[in-house]
Each structure stands twice: as C-alpha cells, then as structure tokens.
mmCIF file of C-alpha atoms and ligand atoms in Angstrom:
data_model
loop_
_atom_site.group_PDB
_atom_site.id
_atom_site.type_symbol
_atom_site.label_atom_id
_atom_site.label_comp_id
_atom_site.label_asym_id
_atom_site.label_seq_id
_atom_site.Cartn_x
_atom_site.Cartn_y
_atom_site.Cartn_z
ATOM 1 C CA MET A 1 217.378 107.882 82.747
ATOM 2 C CA ILE A 2 215.210 108.893 79.825
ATOM 3 C CA ASN A 3 214.932 112.772 79.076
ATOM 4 C CA ILE A 4 211.481 113.465 77.359
ATOM 5 C CA ALA A 5 210.537 116.902 75.768
ATOM 6 C CA LEU A 6 206.840 117.320 75.681
ATOM 7 C CA PRO A 7 205.108 120.107 74.189
ATOM 8 C CA LYS A 8 203.534 122.430 76.378
ATOM 9 C CA GLY A 9 199.630 122.317 76.280
ATOM 10 C CA ARG A 10 196.786 119.938 75.946
ATOM 11 C CA LEU A 11 198.484 117.647 73.571
ATOM 12 C CA GLY A 12 201.405 117.199 75.868
ATOM 13 C CA GLU A 13 199.411 116.741 79.019
ATOM 14 C CA LYS A 14 197.534 113.920 76.995
ATOM 15 C CA VAL A 15 200.810 112.091 76.242
ATOM 16 C CA TYR A 16 202.135 112.636 79.782
ATOM 17 C CA ALA A 17 199.125 110.952 81.024
ATOM 18 C CA MET A 18 199.538 108.061 78.665
ATOM 19 C CA LEU A 19 203.179 107.800 79.823
ATOM 20 C CA ALA A 20 202.244 107.856 83.411
ATOM 21 C CA SER A 21 199.639 104.973 82.812
ATOM 22 C CA CYS A 22 202.430 102.727 81.547
ATOM 23 C CA GLY A 23 204.935 103.295 84.375
ATOM 24 C CA TYR A 24 206.618 106.652 83.482
ATOM 25 C CA GLY A 25 204.780 108.854 86.034
ATOM 26 C CA CYS A 26 206.552 111.612 88.087
ATOM 27 C CA GLU A 27 205.329 112.187 91.543
ATOM 28 C CA GLN A 28 206.546 115.816 91.297
ATOM 29 C CA TYR A 29 204.346 116.417 88.368
ATOM 30 C CA GLU A 30 201.264 118.767 88.797
ATOM 31 C CA LYS A 31 198.831 119.917 85.985
ATOM 32 C CA GLY A 32 199.105 123.273 85.393
ATOM 33 C CA SER A 33 202.173 124.212 87.140
ATOM 34 C CA ARG A 34 204.623 126.542 85.699
ATOM 35 C CA LYS A 35 207.668 124.257 86.558
ATOM 36 C CA LEU A 36 209.618 123.369 83.211
ATOM 37 C CA VAL A 37 211.282 120.115 84.366
ATOM 38 C CA PHE A 38 209.993 117.208 86.427
ATOM 39 C CA ARG A 39 211.968 114.051 87.523
ATOM 40 C CA ASP A 40 210.680 111.110 88.917
ATOM 41 C CA GLY A 41 212.193 109.903 92.407
ATOM 42 C CA GLY A 42 213.607 106.614 90.950
ATOM 43 C CA GLY A 43 215.810 108.399 88.495
ATOM 44 C CA LYS A 44 213.914 106.559 85.619
ATOM 45 C CA VAL A 45 212.542 109.585 83.596
ATOM 46 C CA SER A 46 212.641 113.282 83.601
ATOM 47 C CA TYR A 47 210.376 115.560 81.579
ATOM 48 C CA PHE A 48 210.657 118.917 80.048
ATOM 49 C CA TRP A 49 207.839 121.032 78.942
ATOM 50 C CA VAL A 50 209.010 123.167 75.938
ATOM 51 C CA LYS A 51 207.107 125.311 73.111
ATOM 52 C CA PRO A 52 205.878 122.731 70.727
ATOM 53 C CA ALA A 53 207.953 124.098 67.593
ATOM 54 C CA ASP A 54 211.066 123.744 69.813
ATOM 55 C CA VAL A 55 210.685 119.857 70.661
ATOM 56 C CA PRO A 56 213.028 118.941 67.587
ATOM 57 C CA VAL A 57 215.649 121.460 68.824
ATOM 58 C CA TYR A 58 215.992 119.595 72.286
ATOM 59 C CA VAL A 59 215.804 116.428 70.750
ATOM 60 C CA THR A 60 218.556 117.124 67.831
ATOM 61 C CA LEU A 61 220.749 118.821 70.509
ATOM 62 C CA GLY A 62 220.621 115.727 73.050
ATOM 63 C CA ALA A 63 219.084 117.695 75.870
ATOM 64 C CA ALA A 64 216.081 115.478 75.338
ATOM 65 C CA ASP A 65 216.510 111.692 74.301
ATOM 66 C CA VAL A 66 212.864 111.594 72.926
ATOM 67 C CA GLY A 67 210.224 114.083 72.314
ATOM 68 C CA VAL A 68 206.500 114.396 71.270
ATOM 69 C CA ALA A 69 205.946 116.603 68.130
ATOM 70 C CA GLY A 70 203.624 117.168 65.223
ATOM 71 C CA LYS A 71 204.607 116.063 61.814
ATOM 72 C CA ASP A 72 204.247 119.770 60.798
ATOM 73 C CA VAL A 73 206.895 120.899 63.136
ATOM 74 C CA ILE A 74 209.139 117.948 62.331
ATOM 75 C CA ASP A 75 209.027 118.880 58.800
ATOM 76 C CA GLU A 76 209.469 122.439 58.937
ATOM 77 C CA SER A 77 212.422 122.122 61.383
ATOM 78 C CA GLY A 78 214.265 120.058 58.910
ATOM 79 C CA ALA A 79 215.662 117.993 62.016
ATOM 80 C CA GLU A 80 217.293 114.686 61.381
ATOM 81 C CA VAL A 81 215.565 112.689 63.885
ATOM 82 C CA TYR A 82 213.913 109.157 63.977
ATOM 83 C CA GLU A 83 210.208 109.010 64.251
ATOM 84 C CA LEU A 84 209.447 106.152 66.418
ATOM 85 C CA SER A 85 205.719 106.087 66.602
ATOM 86 C CA ASP A 86 202.718 107.920 65.161
ATOM 87 C CA LEU A 87 200.572 108.495 68.235
ATOM 88 C CA GLY A 88 197.613 109.135 66.280
ATOM 89 C CA MET A 89 196.636 112.330 68.089
ATOM 90 C CA GLY A 90 196.379 115.731 66.637
ATOM 91 C CA LYS A 91 195.428 114.579 63.221
ATOM 92 C CA CYS A 92 195.125 116.842 60.604
ATOM 93 C CA CYS A 93 196.132 117.555 56.955
ATOM 94 C CA MET A 94 198.853 120.238 55.271
ATOM 95 C CA CYS A 95 197.006 121.484 52.307
ATOM 96 C CA VAL A 96 197.525 123.972 49.495
ATOM 97 C CA ALA A 97 194.288 126.251 49.520
ATOM 98 C CA ALA A 98 192.893 129.015 47.695
ATOM 99 C CA LYS A 99 189.872 130.987 46.738
ATOM 100 C CA LYS A 100 187.083 129.119 45.031
ATOM 101 C CA ASP A 101 187.776 130.814 41.655
ATOM 102 C CA PHE A 102 191.640 130.460 41.920
ATOM 103 C CA LYS A 103 193.307 130.062 38.130
ATOM 104 C CA ASP A 104 197.159 129.443 38.489
ATOM 105 C CA ASP A 105 198.923 132.226 36.256
ATOM 106 C CA LYS A 106 202.199 130.390 35.508
ATOM 107 C CA SER A 107 203.668 133.438 33.840
ATOM 108 C CA ARG A 108 204.602 134.702 37.223
ATOM 109 C CA PRO A 109 205.768 132.873 40.742
ATOM 110 C CA LEU A 110 202.943 132.005 42.874
ATOM 111 C CA ARG A 111 202.296 134.064 46.062
ATOM 112 C CA VAL A 112 202.167 131.653 48.949
ATOM 113 C CA ALA A 113 201.232 132.775 52.363
ATOM 114 C CA THR A 114 202.285 130.327 55.125
ATOM 115 C CA LYS A 115 203.550 129.749 58.649
ATOM 116 C CA PHE A 116 205.447 126.709 57.090
ATOM 117 C CA PRO A 117 207.962 128.280 54.642
ATOM 118 C CA LYS A 118 209.933 125.043 54.437
ATOM 119 C CA ILE A 119 207.037 122.731 53.951
ATOM 120 C CA ALA A 120 205.880 125.274 51.248
ATOM 121 C CA ALA A 121 209.099 125.597 49.739
ATOM 122 C CA ASP A 122 209.858 121.725 49.509
ATOM 123 C CA TYR A 123 206.333 121.007 48.268
ATOM 124 C CA PHE A 124 206.557 123.426 45.356
ATOM 125 C CA LEU A 125 209.888 122.573 44.608
ATOM 126 C CA GLY A 126 208.873 118.957 44.116
ATOM 127 C CA VAL A 127 205.960 120.053 41.863
ATOM 128 C CA GLY A 128 208.477 122.435 39.917
ATOM 129 C CA ARG A 129 206.548 125.716 40.566
ATOM 130 C CA LYS A 130 208.272 128.812 41.210
ATOM 131 C CA ILE A 131 206.960 130.759 44.331
ATOM 132 C CA ASP A 132 207.227 133.801 46.522
ATOM 133 C CA ILE A 133 206.714 133.056 50.069
ATOM 134 C CA ILE A 134 204.708 135.465 52.368
ATOM 135 C CA LYS A 135 205.665 134.250 56.083
ATOM 136 C CA LEU A 136 202.658 135.014 58.296
ATOM 137 C CA ASN A 137 202.353 133.855 61.758
ATOM 138 C CA GLY A 138 198.676 133.212 62.145
ATOM 139 C CA SER A 139 195.331 133.813 60.433
ATOM 140 C CA ILE A 140 196.991 132.579 57.213
ATOM 141 C CA GLU A 141 193.455 132.315 55.486
ATOM 142 C CA LEU A 142 193.604 135.949 55.221
ATOM 143 C CA GLY A 143 196.334 135.961 52.340
ATOM 144 C CA PRO A 144 194.037 135.248 49.595
ATOM 145 C CA VAL A 145 191.094 136.872 51.281
ATOM 146 C CA LEU A 146 192.933 140.213 51.227
ATOM 147 C CA GLY A 147 194.653 139.540 48.149
ATOM 148 C CA ILE A 148 198.478 139.468 49.362
ATOM 149 C CA SER A 149 198.758 135.822 48.409
ATOM 150 C CA ASP A 150 197.231 133.506 45.561
ATOM 151 C CA VAL A 151 197.428 130.382 47.893
ATOM 152 C CA ILE A 152 198.089 129.407 51.449
ATOM 153 C CA VAL A 153 199.967 126.427 52.694
ATOM 154 C CA ASP A 154 198.410 125.524 56.141
ATOM 155 C CA ILE A 155 197.023 122.997 58.608
ATOM 156 C CA VAL A 156 193.389 122.033 57.903
ATOM 157 C CA GLU A 157 191.625 120.128 60.594
ATOM 158 C CA THR A 158 187.932 120.397 60.585
ATOM 159 C CA GLY A 159 187.904 122.633 57.392
ATOM 160 C CA THR A 160 185.818 125.298 59.211
ATOM 161 C CA THR A 161 188.252 128.128 58.879
ATOM 162 C CA LEU A 162 188.598 127.465 55.099
ATOM 163 C CA LYS A 163 184.849 127.345 54.713
ATOM 164 C CA GLU A 164 184.005 130.260 56.702
ATOM 165 C CA ASN A 165 186.517 132.368 54.478
ATOM 166 C CA ASP A 166 185.161 131.074 51.343
ATOM 167 C CA LEU A 167 188.494 129.082 50.717
ATOM 168 C CA THR A 168 188.909 125.617 49.238
ATOM 169 C CA ILE A 169 191.697 122.854 49.283
ATOM 170 C CA ILE A 170 193.407 122.539 46.097
ATOM 171 C CA GLU A 171 196.015 120.041 46.968
ATOM 172 C CA ARG A 172 196.760 117.852 50.026
ATOM 173 C CA ILE A 173 200.540 117.879 50.856
ATOM 174 C CA SER A 174 200.553 115.487 53.867
ATOM 175 C CA ASP A 175 198.931 113.824 56.687
ATOM 176 C CA ILE A 176 199.847 115.376 59.966
ATOM 177 C CA SER A 177 199.582 113.651 63.306
ATOM 178 C CA CYS A 178 201.695 113.640 66.686
ATOM 179 C CA ARG A 179 204.860 111.598 66.597
ATOM 180 C CA LEU A 180 207.105 110.237 68.990
ATOM 181 C CA ILE A 181 210.731 111.328 68.027
ATOM 182 C CA CYS A 182 214.148 110.549 68.982
ATOM 183 C CA GLY A 183 217.603 111.818 68.492
ATOM 184 C CA LYS A 184 220.104 109.813 66.594
ATOM 185 C CA ALA A 185 222.697 109.765 69.199
ATOM 186 C CA ALA A 186 220.336 108.944 72.013
ATOM 187 C CA TYR A 187 218.974 106.066 69.860
ATOM 188 C CA SER A 188 222.664 104.737 69.674
ATOM 189 C CA PHE A 189 223.364 105.074 73.349
ATOM 190 C CA LYS A 190 220.014 104.334 74.860
ATOM 191 C CA ARG A 191 218.342 102.190 72.542
ATOM 192 C CA ALA A 192 216.934 99.474 74.760
ATOM 193 C CA GLU A 193 215.488 101.967 77.186
ATOM 194 C CA ILE A 194 213.861 103.924 74.306
ATOM 195 C CA ASP A 195 212.525 100.867 72.626
ATOM 196 C CA VAL A 196 210.755 99.624 75.806
ATOM 197 C CA LEU A 197 209.285 103.127 76.414
ATOM 198 C CA ASN A 198 208.141 103.195 72.779
ATOM 199 C CA GLU A 199 206.574 99.965 72.931
ATOM 200 C CA LYS A 200 204.790 100.728 76.180
ATOM 201 C CA LEU A 201 203.486 104.065 74.766
ATOM 202 C CA ARG A 202 202.216 102.143 71.554
ATOM 203 C CA GLY A 203 200.267 99.925 73.916
ATOM 204 C CA CYS A 204 198.298 102.901 75.110
ATOM 205 C CA ILE A 205 197.439 104.368 71.388
ATOM 206 C CA LYS A 206 193.811 103.734 70.736
HETATM 207 C C1 PRP B 1 195.309 126.596 62.459
HETATM 208 C C2 PRP B 1 195.503 126.580 61.072
HETATM 209 C C3 PRP B 1 194.070 126.971 60.570
HETATM 210 C C4 PRP B 1 193.018 126.222 61.287
HETATM 211 C C5 PRP B 1 192.299 124.998 60.920
HETATM 212 O O1 PRP B 1 195.166 127.768 63.110
HETATM 213 O O2 PRP B 1 196.458 127.637 60.904
HETATM 214 O O3 PRP B 1 193.891 128.348 60.509
HETATM 215 O O4 PRP B 1 193.796 126.012 62.721
HETATM 216 O O5 PRP B 1 191.621 124.401 61.512
HETATM 217 P P1 PRP B 1 190.211 123.913 61.160
HETATM 218 O O6 PRP B 1 190.268 123.179 59.706
HETATM 219 O O7 PRP B 1 189.604 123.161 62.285
HETATM 220 O O8 PRP B 1 189.256 125.277 60.809
HETATM 221 P P2 PRP B 1 195.233 128.051 64.619
HETATM 222 O O9 PRP B 1 193.671 127.809 65.450
HETATM 223 O O10 PRP B 1 196.230 127.462 65.271
HETATM 224 O O11 PRP B 1 195.292 129.626 64.726
HETATM 225 P P3 PRP B 1 196.313 130.579 63.824
HETATM 226 O O12 PRP B 1 195.384 131.314 62.742
HETATM 227 O O13 PRP B 1 196.761 131.509 64.833
HETATM 228 O O14 PRP B 1 197.340 129.715 63.302
#
C-alpha cells in the first residue's frame, strides 16, 4: 500500500485525477467530500487530504510515503525529502519585488515582508545582505505600499498583483511548480512501488 498526501484544493484534485487515470483510483473518492482519508478496495493506495503547507510534515514523519507539494512549500519547510518529479503544474516564480523607485540603503538592514521567512532568509544570506523579516500571512504587496517594508519576497504568477500595486520584480529567486516528494525512509522500504507510481504519473504529465 502506498500512502499519498495530497494538498486540499484544485491542484490536489487535478493530481488525484492524474493518478486515478493511471490506475491509482479509489472507488470511495468523492469530489468535494469532507472525508480526509480514502483507501481503495484492493489495498494498493490510500490518500490523505492535507493542508498544502503540511504535506512535507506528513511525508517527513512517514505517515505518507509520497506527497504533492509546491516547491515554495518544500523550500520553506526545510524538510529533507526527495523530489521525484516536477509535475509541471502551479508554475510561478519566487521573487524579490519592490516599488519602482526602490534604492537599497546598505547602511541598514533591508526590511523584507514575506510569507516565506526561511526562503527569504536563505536567499539574502546567500547574497550577503542583512535583513529584518516582517512575517505577513497574505496581501504581502502591502508591505512596501504602506512603507512597513522595503521589499517583499513572494510568489509571482501572472504579475498582475505587482502591477496593480505599482511594484516591480527586482530579483528572481527560483522557479516554483508542483513536485512529487517522497520521504527518505519510505524510499528505502517501498522503492519499487514508489518508482512505478512515479513513472506512471510522469506518463500523464503534458
Ligand atoms: C499570491 C501571492 C501574490 C499573488 C501573485 O497571493 O502571494 O500576492 O498570488 O499572483 P499574480 O502574480 O498572478 O498576481 P494569494 O492569491 O495566494 O493571496 P494572499 O495575498 O492571501 O497570499
């Protein structure tokens, strides 16, 4: 039996549909149901619907053998997991953005508003710039607009939110997309099963 943690929501449902189309369907599965665990009758697979940010937790602790998570979630969690495949969905970019007239005052720490404090800290450590993190939970773009931060570290997908708030990208940190991840212990105990699932899923990626 392979235990799979899927992120609740549209992305998770899309991945479930892909898995179902390659032989990992569950007759118990009902779209929109509030049930959190589904098992197929044949004992081949079970699914858990979890909060997207929690997928690496279930995988790291071994409750799930594999899971589906955005690269942003994986990097922010710091979880030591294997990334088996890039599912090519949920593509966007982790960026540093600021007001168009932003000028970096190197005489003081840069104030960075973000939902991703670890990613921001790692990035600025890498470029040798001291920062103060302002942790926000959403509407990150308000940071520079209201003057509580100099820059933001956030996801940019279409760029509309930046544009409509008169902000611009000043640095691209990394490409983000949805990944199939696997726990290290699971990969040593169930490698053959997991490799088969991974190959089948790859076959569905357009
Ligand atoms: C995300 C992200 C940006 C926006 C980027 O926010 O934090 O604000 O999407 O998308 P765009 O480039 O297509 O405009 P989300 O919609 O998750 O809302 P949030 O402000 O609550 O984080």
